[in-house]
Amino acid sequence: MPLGDMRTPLLSNSFDVPEEPLPCDPGNPTVGILGSGDYSRSLAVRLVACGYRVVVGSRNPKHIAIGQFPDGVQLLTQREAMVGTEKVVFAALYPEHYHTLVGLRDVLAGKVLVDVSNATKLNSGEPSNAERLAELFPESRVVKGFNVVSAWALQTGAHDGSRQVLISSDYPEAKRTVIQLARCMSFLAVDMGGLASSRHIEDAPLRLFPSWGGPLMVTFLLILFFYGYNFLRGVLMPYLSRGQNNFYQLPLETVNETLPAVALVILALVYLPGLWAAALQLVRGTKYSRFPGWLDHWMGRRKQLGLLSFLCAGLHAVYSMCLTLRKASQYRLLDAAYRQVKAGVEHSWEETQVWRSDLYLSSGILGLGVLTLLAITSLPSVGNALSWREFTFVQLGLCFLLICLPLLHAPHIPAGTDPALSGPGGSALPGAALPGVQTGKDTSRLGESMPPPSSDPRGHSQWRAAQGLEW
């Protein structure tokens, strides 16, 4: 193949975007702004900081307080401001007042008119504000843009390049002009196509976490289900069957038992759609067929589900650390110590239980650490710094470790331990596995029939077994 053919692009440039970067040299041009509200003032501050001359057109320029706009901004009537504007005009006023600008059609003809308004209703089905503005000014080149940038973001500094500006228009040259203007203002311009897409751009600021609705609803339903189950099992049933009052557990213990179950189920929901997708590809014999809509939507929400799983696991860790700080734990430890003294047991150390407890807590800490690593790498700022192989290793290579560690952390209740003295999910609290505290045992006469030996470990174990204290 000749060398010249290698330089030919494989795809034609259908969006009329220049191959070379757009130069960012304002050259001291004049930009007009129709309106004198808060957004107009913030826009003027940003434009002046970026080297543009700004002319603000108001119906009553004399009523504008001195110092409201930065130095160098001219405050004129609307017609005078539009006459002095060279090319770009921002319509920074409410859409219901657009009809008051009809008298400026002659001075706005041929100029780029930027609509910065937002929709008042989500998915109204009506023409967008930019489309209505284009109908009112057919000789102007209407461009939709800057509506997703707040007035505060415009004043945070001329070098804040972390904000996107969505731009759409039916005039490629006008779109290029606004893209260059946004770039000179240190924003990232995103071409959204023709003016018809302005409906979606205007709806964007009205959407509240559009990709989080389903995951949040699933998390809420899981919390509701497991909390209700733990309430019935640990609070209501003991009260109805034995008259035991455990309602004090509702704000802390019951919540702490609910969170790890929810975290594990949500974590399973993160990896389950990938397994179903792989099985579906094996059944179809190809990976190029499209997934069903529900599965595709589910796979697109895995990041949100993973972060919610991390939130529940983190809250579980905080709740668990706070269990020993409450009055109920102090009363339980005092009761257990009293019963141990009354039973005459000097040493309650159990090597097996100590190892089980430490391994139980260690696996939980390691599991939370791995889940934290997955959550951090899910953030775009961190994930973009990783190669695809590194990202895949963290997100998929560590998933088996993440599944095994919570299983090792599964709560256990030693036989004979009073559930009232157990910690989160039934894990024994410090001092809970003490002689004479098990349910159903008469501790009033413990230690009377056979005094516990203090030196011989075998005799101590035999004494506990004889007293029915072995667990």
PDB file of C-alpha atoms in Angstrom, residues 117-391:
ATOM      1  CA  SER A 117     -32.344  28.105  29.666  1.00  0.00           C
ATOM      2  CA  ASN A 118     -33.559  24.890  31.265  1.00  0.00           C
ATOM      3  CA  ALA A 119     -36.835  23.029  31.012  1.00  0.00           C
ATOM      4  CA  THR A 120     -39.472  23.557  33.686  1.00  0.00           C
ATOM      5  CA  LYS A 121     -40.933  20.039  33.358  1.00  0.00           C
ATOM      6  CA  LEU A 122     -39.174  16.717  32.776  1.00  0.00           C
ATOM      7  CA  ASN A 123     -40.141  14.927  29.535  1.00  0.00           C
ATOM      8  CA  SER A 124     -42.898  17.380  28.695  1.00  0.00           C
ATOM      9  CA  GLY A 125     -43.030  16.246  25.059  1.00  0.00           C
ATOM     10  CA  GLU A 126     -43.185  19.857  23.848  1.00  0.00           C
ATOM     11  CA  PRO A 127     -40.593  21.683  21.712  1.00  0.00           C
ATOM     12  CA  SER A 128     -37.564  22.810  23.657  1.00  0.00           C
ATOM     13  CA  ASN A 129     -36.863  26.414  24.601  1.00  0.00           C
ATOM     14  CA  ALA A 130     -34.091  26.523  22.015  1.00  0.00           C
ATOM     15  CA  GLU A 131     -36.452  25.311  19.281  1.00  0.00           C
ATOM     16  CA  ARG A 132     -39.002  27.979  20.208  1.00  0.00           C
ATOM     17  CA  LEU A 133     -36.245  30.588  20.166  1.00  0.00           C
ATOM     18  CA  ALA A 134     -35.228  29.410  16.689  1.00  0.00           C
ATOM     19  CA  GLU A 135     -38.818  29.872  15.508  1.00  0.00           C
ATOM     20  CA  LEU A 136     -38.879  33.425  16.841  1.00  0.00           C
ATOM     21  CA  PHE A 137     -35.533  34.283  15.230  1.00  0.00           C
ATOM     22  CA  PRO A 138     -35.320  32.344  11.951  1.00  0.00           C
ATOM     23  CA  GLU A 139     -32.483  34.535  10.645  1.00  0.00           C
ATOM     24  CA  SER A 140     -30.296  33.899  13.712  1.00  0.00           C
ATOM     25  CA  ARG A 141     -28.167  30.814  14.293  1.00  0.00           C
ATOM     26  CA  VAL A 142     -29.512  29.382  17.519  1.00  0.00           C
ATOM     27  CA  VAL A 143     -27.197  27.175  19.582  1.00  0.00           C
ATOM     28  CA  LYS A 144     -28.141  25.329  22.762  1.00  0.00           C
ATOM     29  CA  GLY A 145     -25.439  25.337  25.430  1.00  0.00           C
ATOM     30  CA  PHE A 146     -24.205  26.243  28.917  1.00  0.00           C
ATOM     31  CA  ASN A 147     -27.507  25.313  30.582  1.00  0.00           C
ATOM     32  CA  VAL A 148     -25.911  22.440  32.527  1.00  0.00           C
ATOM     33  CA  VAL A 149     -23.353  24.845  34.055  1.00  0.00           C
ATOM     34  CA  SER A 150     -24.586  26.678  37.138  1.00  0.00           C
ATOM     35  CA  ALA A 151     -23.941  30.295  37.953  1.00  0.00           C
ATOM     36  CA  TRP A 152     -21.703  29.196  40.810  1.00  0.00           C
ATOM     37  CA  ALA A 153     -19.590  27.031  38.483  1.00  0.00           C
ATOM     38  CA  LEU A 154     -19.088  30.031  36.201  1.00  0.00           C
ATOM     39  CA  GLN A 155     -17.560  32.005  39.085  1.00  0.00           C
ATOM     40  CA  THR A 156     -15.302  29.279  40.516  1.00  0.00           C
ATOM     41  CA  GLY A 157     -12.374  30.371  38.373  1.00  0.00           C
ATOM     42  CA  ALA A 158     -11.226  30.654  34.792  1.00  0.00           C
ATOM     43  CA  HIS A 159      -9.160  27.459  35.014  1.00  0.00           C
ATOM     44  CA  ASP A 160     -11.894  25.130  36.210  1.00  0.00           C
ATOM     45  CA  GLY A 161     -11.969  22.585  33.395  1.00  0.00           C
ATOM     46  CA  SER A 162     -13.933  19.866  35.172  1.00  0.00           C
ATOM     47  CA  ARG A 163     -17.330  20.913  33.812  1.00  0.00           C
ATOM     48  CA  GLN A 164     -18.880  19.704  30.595  1.00  0.00           C
ATOM     49  CA  VAL A 165     -20.860  21.981  28.307  1.00  0.00           C
ATOM     50  CA  LEU A 166     -23.420  20.191  26.158  1.00  0.00           C
ATOM     51  CA  ILE A 167     -23.887  21.934  22.817  1.00  0.00           C
ATOM     52  CA  SER A 168     -26.345  21.332  19.985  1.00  0.00           C
ATOM     53  CA  SER A 169     -27.287  23.286  16.877  1.00  0.00           C
ATOM     54  CA  ASP A 170     -28.364  22.881  13.259  1.00  0.00           C
ATOM     55  CA  TYR A 171     -25.566  25.236  12.133  1.00  0.00           C
ATOM     56  CA  PRO A 172     -22.120  23.564  12.167  1.00  0.00           C
ATOM     57  CA  GLU A 173     -20.226  26.842  11.908  1.00  0.00           C
ATOM     58  CA  ALA A 174     -22.160  28.390  14.788  1.00  0.00           C
ATOM     59  CA  LYS A 175     -21.593  25.250  16.808  1.00  0.00           C
ATOM     60  CA  ARG A 176     -17.855  25.479  16.177  1.00  0.00           C
ATOM     61  CA  THR A 177     -17.873  29.078  17.378  1.00  0.00           C
ATOM     62  CA  VAL A 178     -19.569  28.178  20.664  1.00  0.00           C
ATOM     63  CA  ILE A 179     -17.293  25.143  21.137  1.00  0.00           C
ATOM     64  CA  GLN A 180     -14.269  27.414  20.768  1.00  0.00           C
ATOM     65  CA  LEU A 181     -15.817  29.899  23.193  1.00  0.00           C
ATOM     66  CA  ALA A 182     -16.444  27.158  25.769  1.00  0.00           C
ATOM     67  CA  ARG A 183     -12.874  25.907  25.369  1.00  0.00           C
ATOM     68  CA  CYS A 184     -11.479  29.390  25.949  1.00  0.00           C
ATOM     69  CA  MET A 185     -13.586  29.521  29.119  1.00  0.00           C
ATOM     70  CA  SER A 186     -11.846  26.300  30.293  1.00  0.00           C
ATOM     71  CA  PHE A 187     -14.893  24.079  29.826  1.00  0.00           C
ATOM     72  CA  LEU A 188     -15.097  20.774  28.003  1.00  0.00           C
ATOM     73  CA  ALA A 189     -17.520  21.155  25.096  1.00  0.00           C
ATOM     74  CA  VAL A 190     -19.491  18.070  24.042  1.00  0.00           C
ATOM     75  CA  ASP A 191     -21.199  18.055  20.653  1.00  0.00           C
ATOM     76  CA  MET A 192     -24.686  16.573  21.065  1.00  0.00           C
ATOM     77  CA  GLY A 193     -25.792  16.917  17.448  1.00  0.00           C
ATOM     78  CA  GLY A 194     -28.662  18.921  15.987  1.00  0.00           C
ATOM     79  CA  LEU A 195     -31.011  21.294  17.756  1.00  0.00           C
ATOM     80  CA  ALA A 196     -33.557  18.485  18.232  1.00  0.00           C
ATOM     81  CA  SER A 197     -31.303  17.032  20.955  1.00  0.00           C
ATOM     82  CA  SER A 198     -31.731  20.248  22.949  1.00  0.00           C
ATOM     83  CA  ARG A 199     -34.786  18.646  24.592  1.00  0.00           C
ATOM     84  CA  HIS A 200     -32.549  16.102  26.307  1.00  0.00           C
ATOM     85  CA  ILE A 201     -29.999  18.791  27.165  1.00  0.00           C
ATOM     86  CA  GLU A 202     -32.648  20.946  28.835  1.00  0.00           C
ATOM     87  CA  ASP A 203     -33.971  17.961  30.790  1.00  0.00           C
ATOM     88  CA  ALA A 204     -30.496  17.036  32.084  1.00  0.00           C
ATOM     89  CA  PRO A 205     -30.439  19.466  35.066  1.00  0.00           C
ATOM     90  CA  LEU A 206     -33.879  18.214  36.186  1.00  0.00           C
ATOM     91  CA  ARG A 207     -32.837  14.574  36.484  1.00  0.00           C
ATOM     92  CA  LEU A 208     -31.967  13.495  40.029  1.00  0.00           C
ATOM     93  CA  PHE A 209     -29.389  10.674  39.958  1.00  0.00           C
ATOM     94  CA  PRO A 210     -30.822   9.082  36.807  1.00  0.00           C
ATOM     95  CA  SER A 211     -28.591   6.001  37.008  1.00  0.00           C
ATOM     96  CA  TRP A 212     -29.143   5.472  40.749  1.00  0.00           C
ATOM     97  CA  GLY A 213     -32.912   5.050  40.895  1.00  0.00           C
ATOM     98  CA  GLY A 214     -33.025   1.275  40.403  1.00  0.00           C
ATOM     99  CA  PRO A 215     -30.047   0.417  42.668  1.00  0.00           C
ATOM    100  CA  LEU A 216     -31.370   2.653  45.445  1.00  0.00           C
ATOM    101  CA  MET A 217     -34.801   1.054  45.220  1.00  0.00           C
ATOM    102  CA  VAL A 218     -33.295  -2.453  45.345  1.00  0.00           C
ATOM    103  CA  THR A 219     -31.176  -1.498  48.364  1.00  0.00           C
ATOM    104  CA  PHE A 220     -34.151   0.003  50.171  1.00  0.00           C
ATOM    105  CA  LEU A 221     -36.293  -3.100  49.571  1.00  0.00           C
ATOM    106  CA  LEU A 222     -33.504  -5.410  50.779  1.00  0.00           C
ATOM    107  CA  ILE A 223     -33.012  -3.332  53.933  1.00  0.00           C
ATOM    108  CA  LEU A 224     -36.759  -3.391  54.547  1.00  0.00           C
ATOM    109  CA  PHE A 225     -36.932  -7.174  54.063  1.00  0.00           C
ATOM    110  CA  PHE A 226     -33.953  -8.128  56.245  1.00  0.00           C
ATOM    111  CA  TYR A 227     -34.817  -5.602  58.933  1.00  0.00           C
ATOM    112  CA  GLY A 228     -38.345  -6.986  59.091  1.00  0.00           C
ATOM    113  CA  TYR A 229     -37.020 -10.543  59.262  1.00  0.00           C
ATOM    114  CA  ASN A 230     -34.563  -9.707  62.060  1.00  0.00           C
ATOM    115  CA  PHE A 231     -37.296  -7.842  63.904  1.00  0.00           C
ATOM    116  CA  LEU A 232     -39.618 -10.844  63.766  1.00  0.00           C
ATOM    117  CA  ARG A 233     -36.894 -13.350  64.687  1.00  0.00           C
ATOM    118  CA  GLY A 234     -35.002 -11.456  67.384  1.00  0.00           C
ATOM    119  CA  VAL A 235     -37.538  -9.046  68.872  1.00  0.00           C
ATOM    120  CA  LEU A 236     -41.165  -9.931  68.247  1.00  0.00           C
ATOM    121  CA  MET A 237     -41.040 -13.737  68.551  1.00  0.00           C
ATOM    122  CA  PRO A 238     -39.113 -13.747  71.879  1.00  0.00           C
ATOM    123  CA  TYR A 239     -41.602 -11.222  73.227  1.00  0.00           C
ATOM    124  CA  LEU A 240     -44.644 -13.254  72.173  1.00  0.00           C
ATOM    125  CA  SER A 241     -43.258 -16.660  73.199  1.00  0.00           C
ATOM    126  CA  ARG A 242     -41.305 -15.886  76.379  1.00  0.00           C
ATOM    127  CA  GLY A 243     -42.248 -12.313  77.222  1.00  0.00           C
ATOM    128  CA  GLN A 244     -38.636 -11.220  76.671  1.00  0.00           C
ATOM    129  CA  ASN A 245     -38.374  -7.504  75.938  1.00  0.00           C
ATOM    130  CA  ASN A 246     -35.739  -6.934  73.228  1.00  0.00           C
ATOM    131  CA  PHE A 247     -37.221  -3.811  71.674  1.00  0.00           C
ATOM    132  CA  TYR A 248     -34.159  -1.844  72.739  1.00  0.00           C
ATOM    133  CA  GLN A 249     -32.261  -3.685  69.980  1.00  0.00           C
ATOM    134  CA  LEU A 250     -34.197  -1.981  67.162  1.00  0.00           C
ATOM    135  CA  PRO A 251     -32.034   1.141  66.649  1.00  0.00           C
ATOM    136  CA  LEU A 252     -28.617  -0.554  66.807  1.00  0.00           C
ATOM    137  CA  GLU A 253     -28.405  -4.349  66.944  1.00  0.00           C
ATOM    138  CA  THR A 254     -31.198  -5.057  64.469  1.00  0.00           C
ATOM    139  CA  VAL A 255     -29.784  -2.515  62.021  1.00  0.00           C
ATOM    140  CA  ASN A 256     -26.308  -3.999  62.424  1.00  0.00           C
ATOM    141  CA  GLU A 257     -27.644  -7.486  61.680  1.00  0.00           C
ATOM    142  CA  THR A 258     -29.406  -6.158  58.595  1.00  0.00           C
ATOM    143  CA  LEU A 259     -26.521  -4.294  56.955  1.00  0.00           C
ATOM    144  CA  PRO A 260     -24.123  -7.218  56.302  1.00  0.00           C
ATOM    145  CA  ALA A 261     -26.885  -9.332  54.779  1.00  0.00           C
ATOM    146  CA  VAL A 262     -27.854  -6.481  52.472  1.00  0.00           C
ATOM    147  CA  ALA A 263     -24.207  -5.876  51.542  1.00  0.00           C
ATOM    148  CA  LEU A 264     -23.683  -9.534  50.585  1.00  0.00           C
ATOM    149  CA  VAL A 265     -26.878  -9.748  48.534  1.00  0.00           C
ATOM    150  CA  ILE A 266     -26.068  -6.538  46.663  1.00  0.00           C
ATOM    151  CA  LEU A 267     -22.537  -7.816  46.054  1.00  0.00           C
ATOM    152  CA  ALA A 268     -24.042 -10.954  44.537  1.00  0.00           C
ATOM    153  CA  LEU A 269     -26.215  -8.749  42.325  1.00  0.00           C
ATOM    154  CA  VAL A 270     -23.030  -7.078  41.041  1.00  0.00           C
ATOM    155  CA  TYR A 271     -21.517 -10.276  39.649  1.00  0.00           C
ATOM    156  CA  LEU A 272     -24.687 -12.217  38.817  1.00  0.00           C
ATOM    157  CA  PRO A 273     -25.564 -10.381  35.553  1.00  0.00           C
ATOM    158  CA  GLY A 274     -22.073 -11.054  34.189  1.00  0.00           C
ATOM    159  CA  LEU A 275     -22.555 -14.786  34.752  1.00  0.00           C
ATOM    160  CA  TRP A 276     -25.947 -14.715  33.088  1.00  0.00           C
ATOM    161  CA  ALA A 277     -24.534 -12.773  30.159  1.00  0.00           C
ATOM    162  CA  ALA A 278     -21.728 -15.334  29.725  1.00  0.00           C
ATOM    163  CA  ALA A 279     -24.211 -18.213  29.886  1.00  0.00           C
ATOM    164  CA  LEU A 280     -26.427 -16.486  27.331  1.00  0.00           C
ATOM    165  CA  GLN A 281     -23.492 -16.053  24.965  1.00  0.00           C
ATOM    166  CA  LEU A 282     -22.614 -19.743  25.315  1.00  0.00           C
ATOM    167  CA  VAL A 283     -26.192 -20.749  24.545  1.00  0.00           C
ATOM    168  CA  ARG A 284     -26.362 -18.490  21.504  1.00  0.00           C
ATOM    169  CA  GLY A 285     -22.881 -19.453  20.353  1.00  0.00           C
ATOM    170  CA  THR A 286     -21.838 -15.856  19.734  1.00  0.00           C
ATOM    171  CA  LYS A 287     -20.910 -12.758  21.696  1.00  0.00           C
ATOM    172  CA  TYR A 288     -22.134 -10.304  19.072  1.00  0.00           C
ATOM    173  CA  SER A 289     -25.872 -10.657  19.690  1.00  0.00           C
ATOM    174  CA  ARG A 290     -27.531  -8.012  21.813  1.00  0.00           C
ATOM    175  CA  PHE A 291     -28.527  -8.804  25.376  1.00  0.00           C
ATOM    176  CA  PRO A 292     -32.155  -8.442  26.507  1.00  0.00           C
ATOM    177  CA  GLY A 293     -33.079  -4.971  27.644  1.00  0.00           C
ATOM    178  CA  TRP A 294     -33.419  -5.905  31.329  1.00  0.00           C
ATOM    179  CA  LEU A 295     -30.019  -7.609  31.379  1.00  0.00           C
ATOM    180  CA  ASP A 296     -28.339  -4.752  29.559  1.00  0.00           C
ATOM    181  CA  HIS A 297     -29.852  -2.269  32.012  1.00  0.00           C
ATOM    182  CA  TRP A 298     -28.798  -4.436  34.950  1.00  0.00           C
ATOM    183  CA  MET A 299     -25.196  -4.666  33.749  1.00  0.00           C
ATOM    184  CA  GLY A 300     -25.105  -0.897  33.329  1.00  0.00           C
ATOM    185  CA  ARG A 301     -25.963  -0.428  37.029  1.00  0.00           C
ATOM    186  CA  ARG A 302     -23.285  -2.711  38.494  1.00  0.00           C
ATOM    187  CA  LYS A 303     -21.071   0.180  39.548  1.00  0.00           C
ATOM    188  CA  GLN A 304     -23.881   1.800  41.513  1.00  0.00           C
ATOM    189  CA  LEU A 305     -24.758  -1.517  43.158  1.00  0.00           C
ATOM    190  CA  GLY A 306     -21.124  -2.081  44.124  1.00  0.00           C
ATOM    191  CA  LEU A 307     -20.851   1.335  45.763  1.00  0.00           C
ATOM    192  CA  LEU A 308     -24.073   0.737  47.697  1.00  0.00           C
ATOM    193  CA  SER A 309     -22.717  -2.615  48.866  1.00  0.00           C
ATOM    194  CA  PHE A 310     -19.593  -0.835  50.085  1.00  0.00           C
ATOM    195  CA  LEU A 311     -21.767   1.707  51.909  1.00  0.00           C
ATOM    196  CA  CYS A 312     -23.665  -1.029  53.764  1.00  0.00           C
ATOM    197  CA  ALA A 313     -20.445  -2.860  54.648  1.00  0.00           C
ATOM    198  CA  GLY A 314     -18.838   0.343  55.925  1.00  0.00           C
ATOM    199  CA  LEU A 315     -21.877   1.161  58.041  1.00  0.00           C
ATOM    200  CA  HIS A 316     -21.799  -2.374  59.436  1.00  0.00           C
ATOM    201  CA  ALA A 317     -18.187  -1.865  60.518  1.00  0.00           C
ATOM    202  CA  VAL A 318     -19.021   1.427  62.243  1.00  0.00           C
ATOM    203  CA  TYR A 319     -22.084  -0.054  63.967  1.00  0.00           C
ATOM    204  CA  SER A 320     -20.032  -3.039  65.167  1.00  0.00           C
ATOM    205  CA  MET A 321     -17.405  -0.784  66.737  1.00  0.00           C
ATOM    206  CA  CYS A 322     -20.123   1.168  68.515  1.00  0.00           C
ATOM    207  CA  LEU A 323     -21.762  -1.922  70.046  1.00  0.00           C
ATOM    208  CA  THR A 324     -19.370  -1.985  73.002  1.00  0.00           C
ATOM    209  CA  LEU A 325     -19.956   1.710  73.738  1.00  0.00           C
ATOM    210  CA  ARG A 326     -23.600   1.395  74.657  1.00  0.00           C
ATOM    211  CA  LYS A 327     -25.047   0.847  78.110  1.00  0.00           C
ATOM    212  CA  ALA A 328     -26.563  -2.527  77.221  1.00  0.00           C
ATOM    213  CA  SER A 329     -23.101  -4.047  76.645  1.00  0.00           C
ATOM    214  CA  GLN A 330     -21.840  -2.675  79.941  1.00  0.00           C
ATOM    215  CA  TYR A 331     -24.792  -4.179  81.817  1.00  0.00           C
ATOM    216  CA  ARG A 332     -24.267  -7.528  80.096  1.00  0.00           C
ATOM    217  CA  LEU A 333     -20.595  -7.634  80.991  1.00  0.00           C
ATOM    218  CA  LEU A 334     -21.369  -6.767  84.618  1.00  0.00           C
ATOM    219  CA  ASP A 335     -24.012  -9.504  84.816  1.00  0.00           C
ATOM    220  CA  ALA A 336     -21.648 -12.043  83.248  1.00  0.00           C
ATOM    221  CA  ALA A 337     -18.835 -11.073  85.630  1.00  0.00           C
ATOM    222  CA  TYR A 338     -21.163 -11.394  88.608  1.00  0.00           C
ATOM    223  CA  ARG A 339     -22.296 -14.847  87.546  1.00  0.00           C
ATOM    224  CA  GLN A 340     -18.712 -15.941  86.989  1.00  0.00           C
ATOM    225  CA  VAL A 341     -17.717 -14.771  90.474  1.00  0.00           C
ATOM    226  CA  LYS A 342     -20.767 -16.415  91.994  1.00  0.00           C
ATOM    227  CA  ALA A 343     -19.890 -19.661  90.186  1.00  0.00           C
ATOM    228  CA  GLY A 344     -16.355 -19.447  91.544  1.00  0.00           C
ATOM    229  CA  VAL A 345     -14.668 -19.663  88.142  1.00  0.00           C
ATOM    230  CA  GLU A 346     -11.287 -17.929  88.156  1.00  0.00           C
ATOM    231  CA  HIS A 347     -10.243 -18.486  84.545  1.00  0.00           C
ATOM    232  CA  SER A 348     -12.750 -18.304  81.694  1.00  0.00           C
ATOM    233  CA  TRP A 349     -10.155 -18.234  78.917  1.00  0.00           C
ATOM    234  CA  GLU A 350     -11.056 -20.496  75.990  1.00  0.00           C
ATOM    235  CA  GLU A 351      -8.306 -20.856  73.402  1.00  0.00           C
ATOM    236  CA  THR A 352     -10.649 -22.156  70.711  1.00  0.00           C
ATOM    237  CA  GLN A 353     -13.099 -19.311  71.114  1.00  0.00           C
ATOM    238  CA  VAL A 354     -10.292 -16.749  71.110  1.00  0.00           C
ATOM    239  CA  TRP A 355      -8.949 -18.066  67.809  1.00  0.00           C
ATOM    240  CA  ARG A 356     -12.410 -18.229  66.267  1.00  0.00           C
ATOM    241  CA  SER A 357     -13.204 -14.687  67.333  1.00  0.00           C
ATOM    242  CA  ASP A 358      -9.927 -13.256  66.046  1.00  0.00           C
ATOM    243  CA  LEU A 359     -10.177 -15.070  62.710  1.00  0.00           C
ATOM    244  CA  TYR A 360     -13.788 -13.988  62.445  1.00  0.00           C
ATOM    245  CA  LEU A 361     -12.914 -10.322  62.922  1.00  0.00           C
ATOM    246  CA  SER A 362      -9.776 -10.493  60.780  1.00  0.00           C
ATOM    247  CA  SER A 363     -11.638 -11.932  57.797  1.00  0.00           C
ATOM    248  CA  GLY A 364     -14.254  -9.211  58.107  1.00  0.00           C
ATOM    249  CA  ILE A 365     -11.621  -6.471  58.158  1.00  0.00           C
ATOM    250  CA  LEU A 366      -9.833  -7.948  55.134  1.00  0.00           C
ATOM    251  CA  GLY A 367     -13.134  -8.306  53.296  1.00  0.00           C
ATOM    252  CA  LEU A 368     -13.966  -4.664  53.938  1.00  0.00           C
ATOM    253  CA  GLY A 369     -10.486  -3.703  52.726  1.00  0.00           C
ATOM    254  CA  VAL A 370     -10.922  -5.575  49.425  1.00  0.00           C
ATOM    255  CA  LEU A 371     -14.383  -4.075  48.952  1.00  0.00           C
ATOM    256  CA  THR A 372     -12.922  -0.621  49.615  1.00  0.00           C
ATOM    257  CA  LEU A 373     -10.315  -1.226  46.924  1.00  0.00           C
ATOM    258  CA  LEU A 374     -13.017  -2.179  44.425  1.00  0.00           C
ATOM    259  CA  ALA A 375     -15.092   0.872  45.349  1.00  0.00           C
ATOM    260  CA  ILE A 376     -12.148   3.261  44.953  1.00  0.00           C
ATOM    261  CA  THR A 377     -11.171   1.871  41.544  1.00  0.00           C
ATOM    262  CA  SER A 378     -14.785   2.293  40.412  1.00  0.00           C
ATOM    263  CA  LEU A 379     -14.419   6.058  40.646  1.00  0.00           C
ATOM    264  CA  PRO A 380     -13.681   7.559  37.205  1.00  0.00           C
ATOM    265  CA  SER A 381     -10.739   9.634  38.441  1.00  0.00           C
ATOM    266  CA  VAL A 382      -9.026   6.491  39.781  1.00  0.00           C
ATOM    267  CA  GLY A 383     -10.138   4.050  37.113  1.00  0.00           C
ATOM    268  CA  ASN A 384      -8.838   6.282  34.332  1.00  0.00           C
ATOM    269  CA  ALA A 385      -5.344   6.061  35.834  1.00  0.00           C
ATOM    270  CA  LEU A 386      -5.351   2.250  35.475  1.00  0.00           C
ATOM    271  CA  SER A 387      -4.780   0.205  32.365  1.00  0.00           C
ATOM    272  CA  TRP A 388      -7.513  -2.133  31.213  1.00  0.00           C
ATOM    273  CA  ARG A 389      -5.608  -5.165  32.517  1.00  0.00           C
ATOM    274  CA  GLU A 390      -5.098  -3.540  35.916  1.00  0.00           C
ATOM    275  CA  PHE A 391      -8.738  -2.518  36.146  1.00  0.00           C
TER     276      PHE A 391
END
